[in-house]
JSON list of C-alpha atoms in Angstrom, two decimals:
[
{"chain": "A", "resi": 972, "resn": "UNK", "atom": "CA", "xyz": [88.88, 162.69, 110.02]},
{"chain": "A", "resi": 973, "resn": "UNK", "atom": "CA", "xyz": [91.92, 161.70, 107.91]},
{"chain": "A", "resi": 974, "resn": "UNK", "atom": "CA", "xyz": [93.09, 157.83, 108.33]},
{"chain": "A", "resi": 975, "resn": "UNK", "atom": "CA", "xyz": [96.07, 156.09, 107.57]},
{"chain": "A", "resi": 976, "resn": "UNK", "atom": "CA", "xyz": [96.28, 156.13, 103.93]},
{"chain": "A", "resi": 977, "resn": "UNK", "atom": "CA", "xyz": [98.15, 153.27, 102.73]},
{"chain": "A", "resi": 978, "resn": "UNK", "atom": "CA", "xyz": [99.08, 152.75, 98.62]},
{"chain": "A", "resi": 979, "resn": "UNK", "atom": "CA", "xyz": [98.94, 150.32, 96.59]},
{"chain": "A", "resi": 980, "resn": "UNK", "atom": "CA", "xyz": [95.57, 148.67, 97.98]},
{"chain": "A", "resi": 981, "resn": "UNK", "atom": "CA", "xyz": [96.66, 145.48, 95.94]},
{"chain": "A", "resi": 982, "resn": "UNK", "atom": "CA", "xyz": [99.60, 144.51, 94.27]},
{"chain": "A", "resi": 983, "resn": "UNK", "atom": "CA", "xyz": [100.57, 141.31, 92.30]},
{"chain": "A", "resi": 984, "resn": "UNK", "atom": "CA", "xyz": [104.59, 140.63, 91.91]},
{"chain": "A", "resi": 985, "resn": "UNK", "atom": "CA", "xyz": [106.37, 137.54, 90.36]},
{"chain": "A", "resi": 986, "resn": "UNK", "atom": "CA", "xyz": [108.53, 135.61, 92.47]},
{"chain": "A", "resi": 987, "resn": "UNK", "atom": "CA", "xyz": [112.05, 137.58, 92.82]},
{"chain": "A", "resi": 988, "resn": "UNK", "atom": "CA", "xyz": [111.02, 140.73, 91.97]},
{"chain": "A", "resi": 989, "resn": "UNK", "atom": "CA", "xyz": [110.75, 144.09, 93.85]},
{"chain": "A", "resi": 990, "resn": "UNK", "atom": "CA", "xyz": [107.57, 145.70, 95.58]},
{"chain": "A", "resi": 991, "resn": "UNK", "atom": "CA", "xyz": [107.26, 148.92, 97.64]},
{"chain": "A", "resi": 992, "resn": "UNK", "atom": "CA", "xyz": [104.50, 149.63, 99.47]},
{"chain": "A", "resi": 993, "resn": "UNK", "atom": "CA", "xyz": [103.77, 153.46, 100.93]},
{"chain": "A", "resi": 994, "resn": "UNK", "atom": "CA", "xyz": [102.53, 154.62, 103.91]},
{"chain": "A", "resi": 995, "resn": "UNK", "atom": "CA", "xyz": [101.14, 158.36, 104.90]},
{"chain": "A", "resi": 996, "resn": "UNK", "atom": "CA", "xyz": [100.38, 158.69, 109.18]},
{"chain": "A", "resi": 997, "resn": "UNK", "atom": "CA", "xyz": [97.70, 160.31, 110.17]},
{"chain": "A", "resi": 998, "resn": "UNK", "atom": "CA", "xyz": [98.33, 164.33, 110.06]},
{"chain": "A", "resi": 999, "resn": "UNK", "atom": "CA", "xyz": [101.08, 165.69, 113.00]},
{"chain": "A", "resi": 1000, "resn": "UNK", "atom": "CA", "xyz": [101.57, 161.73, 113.56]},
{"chain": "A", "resi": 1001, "resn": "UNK", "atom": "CA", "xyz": [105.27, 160.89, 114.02]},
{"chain": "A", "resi": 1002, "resn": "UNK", "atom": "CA", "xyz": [105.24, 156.90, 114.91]},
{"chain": "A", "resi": 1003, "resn": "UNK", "atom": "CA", "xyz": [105.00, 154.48, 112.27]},
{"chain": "A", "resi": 1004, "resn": "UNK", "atom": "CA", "xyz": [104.30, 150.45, 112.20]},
{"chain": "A", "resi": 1005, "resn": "UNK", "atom": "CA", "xyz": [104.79, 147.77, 109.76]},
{"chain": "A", "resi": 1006, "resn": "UNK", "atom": "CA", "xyz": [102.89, 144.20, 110.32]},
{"chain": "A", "resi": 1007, "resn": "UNK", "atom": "CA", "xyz": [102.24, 142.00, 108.05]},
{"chain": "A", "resi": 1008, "resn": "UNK", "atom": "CA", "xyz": [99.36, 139.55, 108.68]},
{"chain": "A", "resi": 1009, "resn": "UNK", "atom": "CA", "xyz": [99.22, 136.51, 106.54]},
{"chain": "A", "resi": 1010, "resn": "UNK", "atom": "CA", "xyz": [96.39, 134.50, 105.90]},
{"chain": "A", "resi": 1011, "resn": "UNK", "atom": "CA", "xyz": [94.53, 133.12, 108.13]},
{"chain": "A", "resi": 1012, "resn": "UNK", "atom": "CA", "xyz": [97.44, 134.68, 110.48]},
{"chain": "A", "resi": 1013, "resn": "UNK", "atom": "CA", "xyz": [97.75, 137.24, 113.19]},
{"chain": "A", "resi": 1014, "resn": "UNK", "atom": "CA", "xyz": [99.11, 140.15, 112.83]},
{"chain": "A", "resi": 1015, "resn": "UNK", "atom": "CA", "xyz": [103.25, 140.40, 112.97]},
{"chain": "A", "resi": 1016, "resn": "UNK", "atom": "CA", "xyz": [105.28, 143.21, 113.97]},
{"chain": "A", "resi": 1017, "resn": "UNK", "atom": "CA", "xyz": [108.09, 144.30, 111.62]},
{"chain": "A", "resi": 1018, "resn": "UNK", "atom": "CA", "xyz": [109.26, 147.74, 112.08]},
{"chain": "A", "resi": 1019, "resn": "UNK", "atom": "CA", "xyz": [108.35, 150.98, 113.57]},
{"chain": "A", "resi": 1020, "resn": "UNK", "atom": "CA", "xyz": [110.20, 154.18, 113.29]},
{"chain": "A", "resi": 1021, "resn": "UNK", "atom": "CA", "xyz": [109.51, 157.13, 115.09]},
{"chain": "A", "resi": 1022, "resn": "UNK", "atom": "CA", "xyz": [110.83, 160.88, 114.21]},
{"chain": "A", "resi": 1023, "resn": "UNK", "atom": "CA", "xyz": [112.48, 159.36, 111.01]},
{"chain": "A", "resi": 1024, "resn": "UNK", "atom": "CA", "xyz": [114.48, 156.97, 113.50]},
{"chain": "A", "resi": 1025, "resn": "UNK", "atom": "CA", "xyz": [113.97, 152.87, 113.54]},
{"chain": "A", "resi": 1026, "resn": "UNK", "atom": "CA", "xyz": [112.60, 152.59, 116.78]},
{"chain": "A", "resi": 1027, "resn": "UNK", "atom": "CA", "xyz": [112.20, 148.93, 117.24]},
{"chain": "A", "resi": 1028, "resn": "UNK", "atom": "CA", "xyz": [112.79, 145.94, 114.73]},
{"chain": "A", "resi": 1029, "resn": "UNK", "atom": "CA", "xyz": [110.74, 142.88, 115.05]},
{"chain": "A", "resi": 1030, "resn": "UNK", "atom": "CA", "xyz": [110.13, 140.16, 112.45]},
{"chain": "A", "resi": 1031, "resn": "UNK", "atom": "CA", "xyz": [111.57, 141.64, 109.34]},
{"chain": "A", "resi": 1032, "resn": "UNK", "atom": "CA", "xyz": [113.31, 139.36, 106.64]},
{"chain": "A", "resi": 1033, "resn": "UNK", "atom": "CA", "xyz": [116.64, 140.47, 105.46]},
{"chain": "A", "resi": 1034, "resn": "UNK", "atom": "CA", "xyz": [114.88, 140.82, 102.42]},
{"chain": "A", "resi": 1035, "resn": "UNK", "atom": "CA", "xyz": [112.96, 143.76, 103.34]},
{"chain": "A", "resi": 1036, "resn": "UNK", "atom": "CA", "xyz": [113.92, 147.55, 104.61]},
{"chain": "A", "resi": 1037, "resn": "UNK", "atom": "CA", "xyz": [112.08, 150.38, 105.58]},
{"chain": "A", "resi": 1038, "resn": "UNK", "atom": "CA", "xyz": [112.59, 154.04, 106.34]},
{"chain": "A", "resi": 1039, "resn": "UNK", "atom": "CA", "xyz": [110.57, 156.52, 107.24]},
{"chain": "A", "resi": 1040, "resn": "UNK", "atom": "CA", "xyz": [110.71, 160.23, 105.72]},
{"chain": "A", "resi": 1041, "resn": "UNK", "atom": "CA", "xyz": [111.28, 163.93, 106.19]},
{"chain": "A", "resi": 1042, "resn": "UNK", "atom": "CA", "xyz": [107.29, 164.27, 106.04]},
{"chain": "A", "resi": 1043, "resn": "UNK", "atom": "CA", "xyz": [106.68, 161.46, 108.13]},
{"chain": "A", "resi": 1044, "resn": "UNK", "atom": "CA", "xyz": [105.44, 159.06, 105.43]},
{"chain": "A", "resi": 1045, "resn": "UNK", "atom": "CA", "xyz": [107.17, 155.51, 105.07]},
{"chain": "A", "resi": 1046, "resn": "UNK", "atom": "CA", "xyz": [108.01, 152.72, 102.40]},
{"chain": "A", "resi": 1047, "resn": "UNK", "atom": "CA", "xyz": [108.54, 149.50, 102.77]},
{"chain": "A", "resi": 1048, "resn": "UNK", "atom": "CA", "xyz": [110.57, 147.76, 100.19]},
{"chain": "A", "resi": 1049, "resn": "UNK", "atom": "CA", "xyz": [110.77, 144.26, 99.48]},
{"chain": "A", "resi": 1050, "resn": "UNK", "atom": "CA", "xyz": [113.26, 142.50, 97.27]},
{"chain": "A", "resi": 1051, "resn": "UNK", "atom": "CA", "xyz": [113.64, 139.10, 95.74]},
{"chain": "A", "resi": 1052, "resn": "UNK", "atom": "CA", "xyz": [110.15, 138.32, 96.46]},
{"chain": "A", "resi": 1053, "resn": "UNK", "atom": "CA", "xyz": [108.89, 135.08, 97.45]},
{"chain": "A", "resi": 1054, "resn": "UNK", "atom": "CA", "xyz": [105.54, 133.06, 97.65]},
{"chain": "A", "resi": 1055, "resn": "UNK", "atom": "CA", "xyz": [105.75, 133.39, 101.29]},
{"chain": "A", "resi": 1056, "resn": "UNK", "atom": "CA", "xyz": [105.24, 137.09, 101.33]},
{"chain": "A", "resi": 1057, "resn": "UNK", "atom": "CA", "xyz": [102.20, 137.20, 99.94]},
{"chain": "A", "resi": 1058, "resn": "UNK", "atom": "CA", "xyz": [100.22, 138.81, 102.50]},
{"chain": "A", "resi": 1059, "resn": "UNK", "atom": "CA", "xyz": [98.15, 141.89, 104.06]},
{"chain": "A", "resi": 1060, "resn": "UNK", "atom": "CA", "xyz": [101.11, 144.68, 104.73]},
{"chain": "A", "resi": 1061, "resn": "UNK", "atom": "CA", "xyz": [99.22, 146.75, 107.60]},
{"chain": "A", "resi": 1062, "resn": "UNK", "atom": "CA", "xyz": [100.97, 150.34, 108.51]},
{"chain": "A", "resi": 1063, "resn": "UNK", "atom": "CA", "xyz": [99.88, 151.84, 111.56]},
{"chain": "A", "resi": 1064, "resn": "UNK", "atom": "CA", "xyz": [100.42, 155.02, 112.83]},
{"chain": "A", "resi": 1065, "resn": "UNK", "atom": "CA", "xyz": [100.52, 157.40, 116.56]},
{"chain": "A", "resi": 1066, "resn": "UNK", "atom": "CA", "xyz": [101.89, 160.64, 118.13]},
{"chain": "A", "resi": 1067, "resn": "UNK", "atom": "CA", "xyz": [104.63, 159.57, 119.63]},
{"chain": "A", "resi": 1068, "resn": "UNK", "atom": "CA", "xyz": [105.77, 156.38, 121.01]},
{"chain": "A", "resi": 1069, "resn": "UNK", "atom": "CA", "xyz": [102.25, 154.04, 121.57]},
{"chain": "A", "resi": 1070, "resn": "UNK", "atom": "CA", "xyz": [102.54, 153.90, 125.57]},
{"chain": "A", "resi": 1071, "resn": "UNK", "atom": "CA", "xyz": [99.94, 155.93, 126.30]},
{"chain": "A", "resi": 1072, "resn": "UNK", "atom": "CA", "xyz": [98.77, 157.17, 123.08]},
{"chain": "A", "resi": 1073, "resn": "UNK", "atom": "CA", "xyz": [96.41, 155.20, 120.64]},
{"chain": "A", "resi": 1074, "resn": "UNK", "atom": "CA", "xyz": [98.05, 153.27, 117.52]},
{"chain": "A", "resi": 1075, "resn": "UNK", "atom": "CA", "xyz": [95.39, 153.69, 114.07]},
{"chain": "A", "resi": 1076, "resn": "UNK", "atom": "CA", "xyz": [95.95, 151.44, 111.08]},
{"chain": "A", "resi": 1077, "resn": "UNK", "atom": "CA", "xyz": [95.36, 152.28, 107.46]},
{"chain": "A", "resi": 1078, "resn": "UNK", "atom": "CA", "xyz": [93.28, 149.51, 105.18]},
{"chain": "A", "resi": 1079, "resn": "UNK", "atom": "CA", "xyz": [96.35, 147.26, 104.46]},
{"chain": "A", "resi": 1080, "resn": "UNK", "atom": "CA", "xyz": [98.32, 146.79, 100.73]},
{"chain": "A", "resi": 1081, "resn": "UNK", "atom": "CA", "xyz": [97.57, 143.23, 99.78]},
{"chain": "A", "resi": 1082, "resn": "UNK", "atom": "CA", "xyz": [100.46, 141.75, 98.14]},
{"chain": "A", "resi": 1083, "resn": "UNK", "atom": "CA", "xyz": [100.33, 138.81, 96.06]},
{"chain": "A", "resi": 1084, "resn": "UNK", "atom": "CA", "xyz": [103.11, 136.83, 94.50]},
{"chain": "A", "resi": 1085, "resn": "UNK", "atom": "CA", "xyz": [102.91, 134.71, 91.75]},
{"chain": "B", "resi": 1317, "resn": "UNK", "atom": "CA", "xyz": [108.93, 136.40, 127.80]},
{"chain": "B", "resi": 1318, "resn": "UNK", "atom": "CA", "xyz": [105.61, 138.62, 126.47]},
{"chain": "B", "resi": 1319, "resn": "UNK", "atom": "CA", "xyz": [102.76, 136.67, 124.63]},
{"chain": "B", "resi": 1320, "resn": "UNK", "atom": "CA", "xyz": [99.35, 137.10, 124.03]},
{"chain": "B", "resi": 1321, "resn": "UNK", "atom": "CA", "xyz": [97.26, 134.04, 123.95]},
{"chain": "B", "resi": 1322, "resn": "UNK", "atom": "CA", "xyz": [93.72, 133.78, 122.39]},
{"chain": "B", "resi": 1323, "resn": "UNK", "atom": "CA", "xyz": [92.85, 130.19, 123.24]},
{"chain": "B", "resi": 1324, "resn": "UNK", "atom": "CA", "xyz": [89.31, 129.72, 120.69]},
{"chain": "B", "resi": 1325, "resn": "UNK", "atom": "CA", "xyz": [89.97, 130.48, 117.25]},
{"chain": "B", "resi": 1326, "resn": "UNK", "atom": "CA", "xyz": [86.05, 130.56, 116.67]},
{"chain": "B", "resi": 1327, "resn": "UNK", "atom": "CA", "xyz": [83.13, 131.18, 118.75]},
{"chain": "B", "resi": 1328, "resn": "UNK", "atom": "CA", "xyz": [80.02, 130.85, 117.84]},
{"chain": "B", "resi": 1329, "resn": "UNK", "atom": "CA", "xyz": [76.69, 132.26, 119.80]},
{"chain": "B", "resi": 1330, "resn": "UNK", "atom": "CA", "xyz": [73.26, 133.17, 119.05]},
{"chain": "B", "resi": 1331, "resn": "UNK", "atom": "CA", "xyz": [71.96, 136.63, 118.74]},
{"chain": "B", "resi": 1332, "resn": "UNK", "atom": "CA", "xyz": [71.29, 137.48, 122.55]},
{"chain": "B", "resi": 1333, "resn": "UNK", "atom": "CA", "xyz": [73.38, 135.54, 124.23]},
{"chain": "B", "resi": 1334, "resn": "UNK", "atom": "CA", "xyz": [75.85, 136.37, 126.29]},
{"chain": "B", "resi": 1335, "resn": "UNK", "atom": "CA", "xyz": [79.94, 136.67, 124.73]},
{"chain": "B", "resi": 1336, "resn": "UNK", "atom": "CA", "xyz": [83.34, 136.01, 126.49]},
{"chain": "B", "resi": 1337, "resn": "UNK", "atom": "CA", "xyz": [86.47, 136.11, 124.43]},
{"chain": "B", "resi": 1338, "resn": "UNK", "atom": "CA", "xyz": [89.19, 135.04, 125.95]},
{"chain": "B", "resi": 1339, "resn": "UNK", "atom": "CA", "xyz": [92.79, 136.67, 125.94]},
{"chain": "B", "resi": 1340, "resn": "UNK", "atom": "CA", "xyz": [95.64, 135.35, 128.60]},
{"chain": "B", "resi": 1341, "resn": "UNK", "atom": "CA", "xyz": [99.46, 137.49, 128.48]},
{"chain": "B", "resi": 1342, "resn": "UNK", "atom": "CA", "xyz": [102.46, 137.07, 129.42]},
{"chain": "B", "resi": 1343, "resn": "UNK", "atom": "CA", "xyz": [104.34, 140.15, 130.72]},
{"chain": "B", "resi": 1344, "resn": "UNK", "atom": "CA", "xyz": [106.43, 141.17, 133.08]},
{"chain": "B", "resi": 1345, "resn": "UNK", "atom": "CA", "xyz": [105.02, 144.75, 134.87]},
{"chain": "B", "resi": 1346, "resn": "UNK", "atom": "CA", "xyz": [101.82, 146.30, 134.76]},
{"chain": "B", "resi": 1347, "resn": "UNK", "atom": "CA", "xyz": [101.04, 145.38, 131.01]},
{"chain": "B", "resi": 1348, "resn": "UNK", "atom": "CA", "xyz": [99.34, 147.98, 128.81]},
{"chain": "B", "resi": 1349, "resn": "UNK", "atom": "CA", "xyz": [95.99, 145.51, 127.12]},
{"chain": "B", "resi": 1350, "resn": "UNK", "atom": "CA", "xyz": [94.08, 146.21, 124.14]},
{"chain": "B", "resi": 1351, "resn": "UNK", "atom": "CA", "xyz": [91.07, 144.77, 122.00]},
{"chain": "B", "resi": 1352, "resn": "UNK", "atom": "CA", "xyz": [91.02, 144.87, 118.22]},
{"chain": "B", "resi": 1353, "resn": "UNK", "atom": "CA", "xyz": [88.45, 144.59, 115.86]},
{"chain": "B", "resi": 1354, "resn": "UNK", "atom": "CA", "xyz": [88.71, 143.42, 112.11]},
{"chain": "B", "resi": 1355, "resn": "UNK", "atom": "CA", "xyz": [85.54, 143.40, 109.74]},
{"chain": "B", "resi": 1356, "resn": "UNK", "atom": "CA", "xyz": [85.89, 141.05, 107.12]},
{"chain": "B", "resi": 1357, "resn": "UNK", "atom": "CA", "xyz": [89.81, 141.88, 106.26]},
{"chain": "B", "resi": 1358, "resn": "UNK", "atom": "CA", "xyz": [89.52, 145.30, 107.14]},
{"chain": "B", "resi": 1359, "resn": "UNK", "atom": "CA", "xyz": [91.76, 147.92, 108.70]},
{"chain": "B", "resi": 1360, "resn": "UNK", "atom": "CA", "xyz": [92.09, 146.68, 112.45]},
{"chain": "B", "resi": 1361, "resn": "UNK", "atom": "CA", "xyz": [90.26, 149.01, 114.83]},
{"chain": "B", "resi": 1362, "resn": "UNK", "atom": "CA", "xyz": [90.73, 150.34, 118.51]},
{"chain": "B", "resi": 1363, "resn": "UNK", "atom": "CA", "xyz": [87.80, 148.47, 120.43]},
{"chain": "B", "resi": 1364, "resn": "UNK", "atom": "CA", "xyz": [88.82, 149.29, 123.74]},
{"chain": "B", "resi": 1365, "resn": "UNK", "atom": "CA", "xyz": [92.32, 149.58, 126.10]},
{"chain": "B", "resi": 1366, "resn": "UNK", "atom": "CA", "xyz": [92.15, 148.80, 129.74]},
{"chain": "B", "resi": 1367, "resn": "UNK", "atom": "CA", "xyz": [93.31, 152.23, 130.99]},
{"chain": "B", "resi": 1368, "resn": "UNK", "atom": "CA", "xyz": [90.34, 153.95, 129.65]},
{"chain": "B", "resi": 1369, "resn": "UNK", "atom": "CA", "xyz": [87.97, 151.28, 131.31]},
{"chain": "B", "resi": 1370, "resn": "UNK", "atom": "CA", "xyz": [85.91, 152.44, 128.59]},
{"chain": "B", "resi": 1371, "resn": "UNK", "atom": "CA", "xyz": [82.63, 150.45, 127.06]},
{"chain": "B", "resi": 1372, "resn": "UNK", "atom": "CA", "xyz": [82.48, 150.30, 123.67]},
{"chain": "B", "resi": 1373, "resn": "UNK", "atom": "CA", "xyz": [79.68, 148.66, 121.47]},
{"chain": "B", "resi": 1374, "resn": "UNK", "atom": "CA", "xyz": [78.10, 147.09, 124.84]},
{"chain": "B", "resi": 1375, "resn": "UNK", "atom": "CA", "xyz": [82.01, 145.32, 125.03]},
{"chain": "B", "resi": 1376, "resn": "UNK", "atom": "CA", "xyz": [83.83, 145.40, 128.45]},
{"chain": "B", "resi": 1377, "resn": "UNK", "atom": "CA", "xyz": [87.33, 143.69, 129.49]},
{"chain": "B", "resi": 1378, "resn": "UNK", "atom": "CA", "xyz": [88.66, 143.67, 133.26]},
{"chain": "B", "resi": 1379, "resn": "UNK", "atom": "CA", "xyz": [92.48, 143.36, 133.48]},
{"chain": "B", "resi": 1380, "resn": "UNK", "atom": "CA", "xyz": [93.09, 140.21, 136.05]},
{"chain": "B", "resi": 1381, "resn": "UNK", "atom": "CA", "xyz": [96.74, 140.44, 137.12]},
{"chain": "B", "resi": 1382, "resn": "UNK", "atom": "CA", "xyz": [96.02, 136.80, 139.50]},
{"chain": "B", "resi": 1383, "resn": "UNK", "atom": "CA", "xyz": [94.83, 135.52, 136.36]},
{"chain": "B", "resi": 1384, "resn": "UNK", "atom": "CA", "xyz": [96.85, 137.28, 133.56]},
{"chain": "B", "resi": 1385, "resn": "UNK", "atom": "CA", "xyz": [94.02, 137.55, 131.77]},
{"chain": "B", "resi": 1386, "resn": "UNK", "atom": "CA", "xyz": [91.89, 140.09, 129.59]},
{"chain": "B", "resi": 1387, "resn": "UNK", "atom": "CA", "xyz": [88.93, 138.82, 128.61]},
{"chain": "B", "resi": 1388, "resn": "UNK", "atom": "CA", "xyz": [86.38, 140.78, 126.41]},
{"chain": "B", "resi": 1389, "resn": "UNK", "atom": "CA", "xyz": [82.96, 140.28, 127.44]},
{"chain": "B", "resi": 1390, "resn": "UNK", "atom": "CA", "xyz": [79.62, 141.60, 126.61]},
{"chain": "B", "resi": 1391, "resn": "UNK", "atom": "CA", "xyz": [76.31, 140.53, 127.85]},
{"chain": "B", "resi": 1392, "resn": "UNK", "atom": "CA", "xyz": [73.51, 140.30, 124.55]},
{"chain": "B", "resi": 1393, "resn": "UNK", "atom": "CA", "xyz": [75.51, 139.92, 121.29]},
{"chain": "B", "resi": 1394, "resn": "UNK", "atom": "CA", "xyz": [74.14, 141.52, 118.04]},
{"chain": "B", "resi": 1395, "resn": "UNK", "atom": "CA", "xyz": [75.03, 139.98, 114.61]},
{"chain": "B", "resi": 1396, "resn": "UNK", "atom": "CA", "xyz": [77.03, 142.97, 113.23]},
{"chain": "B", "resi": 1397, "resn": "UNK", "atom": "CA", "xyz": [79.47, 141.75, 116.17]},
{"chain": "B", "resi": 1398, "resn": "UNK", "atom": "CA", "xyz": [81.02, 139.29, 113.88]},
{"chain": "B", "resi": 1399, "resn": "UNK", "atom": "CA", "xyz": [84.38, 139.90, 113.07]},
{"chain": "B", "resi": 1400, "resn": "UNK", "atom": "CA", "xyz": [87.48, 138.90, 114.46]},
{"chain": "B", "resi": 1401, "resn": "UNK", "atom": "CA", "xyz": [89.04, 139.99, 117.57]},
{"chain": "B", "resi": 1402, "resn": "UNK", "atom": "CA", "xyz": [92.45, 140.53, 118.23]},
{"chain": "B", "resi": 1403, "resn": "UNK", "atom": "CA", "xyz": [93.94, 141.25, 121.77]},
{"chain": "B", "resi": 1404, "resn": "UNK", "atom": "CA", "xyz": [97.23, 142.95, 121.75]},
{"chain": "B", "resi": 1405, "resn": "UNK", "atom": "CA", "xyz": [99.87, 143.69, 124.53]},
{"chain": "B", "resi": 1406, "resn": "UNK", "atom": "CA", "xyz": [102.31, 146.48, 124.61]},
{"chain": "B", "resi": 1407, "resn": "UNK", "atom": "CA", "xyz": [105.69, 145.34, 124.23]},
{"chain": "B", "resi": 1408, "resn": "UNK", "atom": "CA", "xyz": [108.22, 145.97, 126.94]},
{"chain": "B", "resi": 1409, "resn": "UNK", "atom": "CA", "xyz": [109.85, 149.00, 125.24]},
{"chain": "B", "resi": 1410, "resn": "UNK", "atom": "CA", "xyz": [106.37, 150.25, 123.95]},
{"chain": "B", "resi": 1411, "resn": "UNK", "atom": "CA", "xyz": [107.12, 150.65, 120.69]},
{"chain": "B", "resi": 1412, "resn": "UNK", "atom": "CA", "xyz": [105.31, 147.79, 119.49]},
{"chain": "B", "resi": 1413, "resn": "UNK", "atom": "CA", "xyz": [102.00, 145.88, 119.89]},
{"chain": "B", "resi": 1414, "resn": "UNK", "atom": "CA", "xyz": [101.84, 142.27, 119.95]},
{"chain": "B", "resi": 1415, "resn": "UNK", "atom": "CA", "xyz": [98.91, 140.45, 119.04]},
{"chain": "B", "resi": 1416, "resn": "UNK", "atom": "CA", "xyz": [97.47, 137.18, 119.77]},
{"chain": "B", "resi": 1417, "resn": "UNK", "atom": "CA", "xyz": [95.88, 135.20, 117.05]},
{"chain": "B", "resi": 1418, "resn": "UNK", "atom": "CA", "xyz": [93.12, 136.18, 116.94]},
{"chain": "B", "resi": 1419, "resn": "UNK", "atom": "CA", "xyz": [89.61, 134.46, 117.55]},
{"chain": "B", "resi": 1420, "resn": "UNK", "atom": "CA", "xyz": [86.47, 134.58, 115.21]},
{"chain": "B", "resi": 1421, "resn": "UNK", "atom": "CA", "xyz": [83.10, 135.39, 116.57]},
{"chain": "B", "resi": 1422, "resn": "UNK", "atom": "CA", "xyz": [80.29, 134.29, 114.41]},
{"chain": "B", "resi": 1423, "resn": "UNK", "atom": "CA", "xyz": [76.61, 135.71, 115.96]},
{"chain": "B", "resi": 1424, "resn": "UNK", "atom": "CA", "xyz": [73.53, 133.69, 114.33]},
{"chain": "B", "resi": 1425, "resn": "UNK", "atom": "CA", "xyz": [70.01, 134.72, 114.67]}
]
């Protein structure tokens, strides 16, 4: 069964520079998630969108922005980049809104910044 | 406010012996409770939500409203249980899970 795909797998940035990181739901999923999880962390909520919409906004920096597209995939950009992002970017996706329906997440985009 | 709490960051049994993982939340409502697994850095995976009351793996939890609590429990662990288990709440507007942090089972033989 198709998972969460979730592109680049690893990434290396210099401080103050620019990542993206992409996204694809599960097929006919509509709900997306962004945590990041750094090491030795938990995971932390940053955004969700569902039908192309932010749905809910957690722990984002300023720094970072997200949308979610006609085709349901999402990017999360990330600008002026600092050590403290480095991290495991998890997306996660569901049909529909997670009560009552099950929320799968892709293999994480480890970024690293130097 | 809503909070997950995981109070052992490692546990550490013997093959066989019996496993409880503790999770404690803070909610307000009938909370919506699940158990994550993570392999060594993996993708996190569903282990089990308390309205299935599913088993999964030989792993149970029992929501206890008295006692806030969701503990995951199973009764002979194996050593491809270790991983790291995450319990997650819904959050009020369910659109977002929020996890505790986490607690590390190591099973030796």
């Amino acid at each position: 069964a198709a998972g969460v795909i979730q592109s680049p797998r690893h990434l290396i940035k210099e401080k103050r520079e620019t990542a993206t990181l992409k996204c694809y739901p599960i097929p006919r999923h509509d709900t997306v998630y962004w945590y990041q999880q750094g090491p030795g962390q938990d995971p932390q909520f940053l955004i969700s969108f569902y039908e192309k919409m932010q749905s809910d906004k957690g722990s984002i920096p300023d720094r970072f922005s997200a949308q979610q597209f006609s085709d349901y995939h999402s990017e999360l950009n990330m600008s002026s980049l600092e050590l403290g992002d480095s991290a495991l970017y998890f997306c996660a996706s569901s049909y529909g809104p997670i009560s009552g329906n099950t929320i799968y997440f892709g293999e994480g985009s480890w970024l690293t910044v130097v | 406010a809503q909070r997950v709490t995981q109070p052992e960051k490692l546990l550490s049994v013997f093959k066989g012996a019996p496993v409880e993982l503790k999770c404690n939340y803070s909610y307000s409502g009938s909370p919506e409770l699940f158990w994550y697994v993570q392999y060594s850095r993996q993708r996190l995976q569903l282990l089990l939500r308390h309205i299935s009351r599913e088993s999964i793996k030989g792993f149970t939890a029992d929501l206890n409203k008295g006692e806030t609590s969701f503990h995951l429990k199973k009764p002979f662990a194996q050593e491809e249980d270790s991983a790291m288990y995450y319990c997650a709440l819904m959050n009020q507007a369910g659109t977002a899970l929020i996890f505790g942090k986490g607690t590390t089972l190591s099973v030796s033989s």
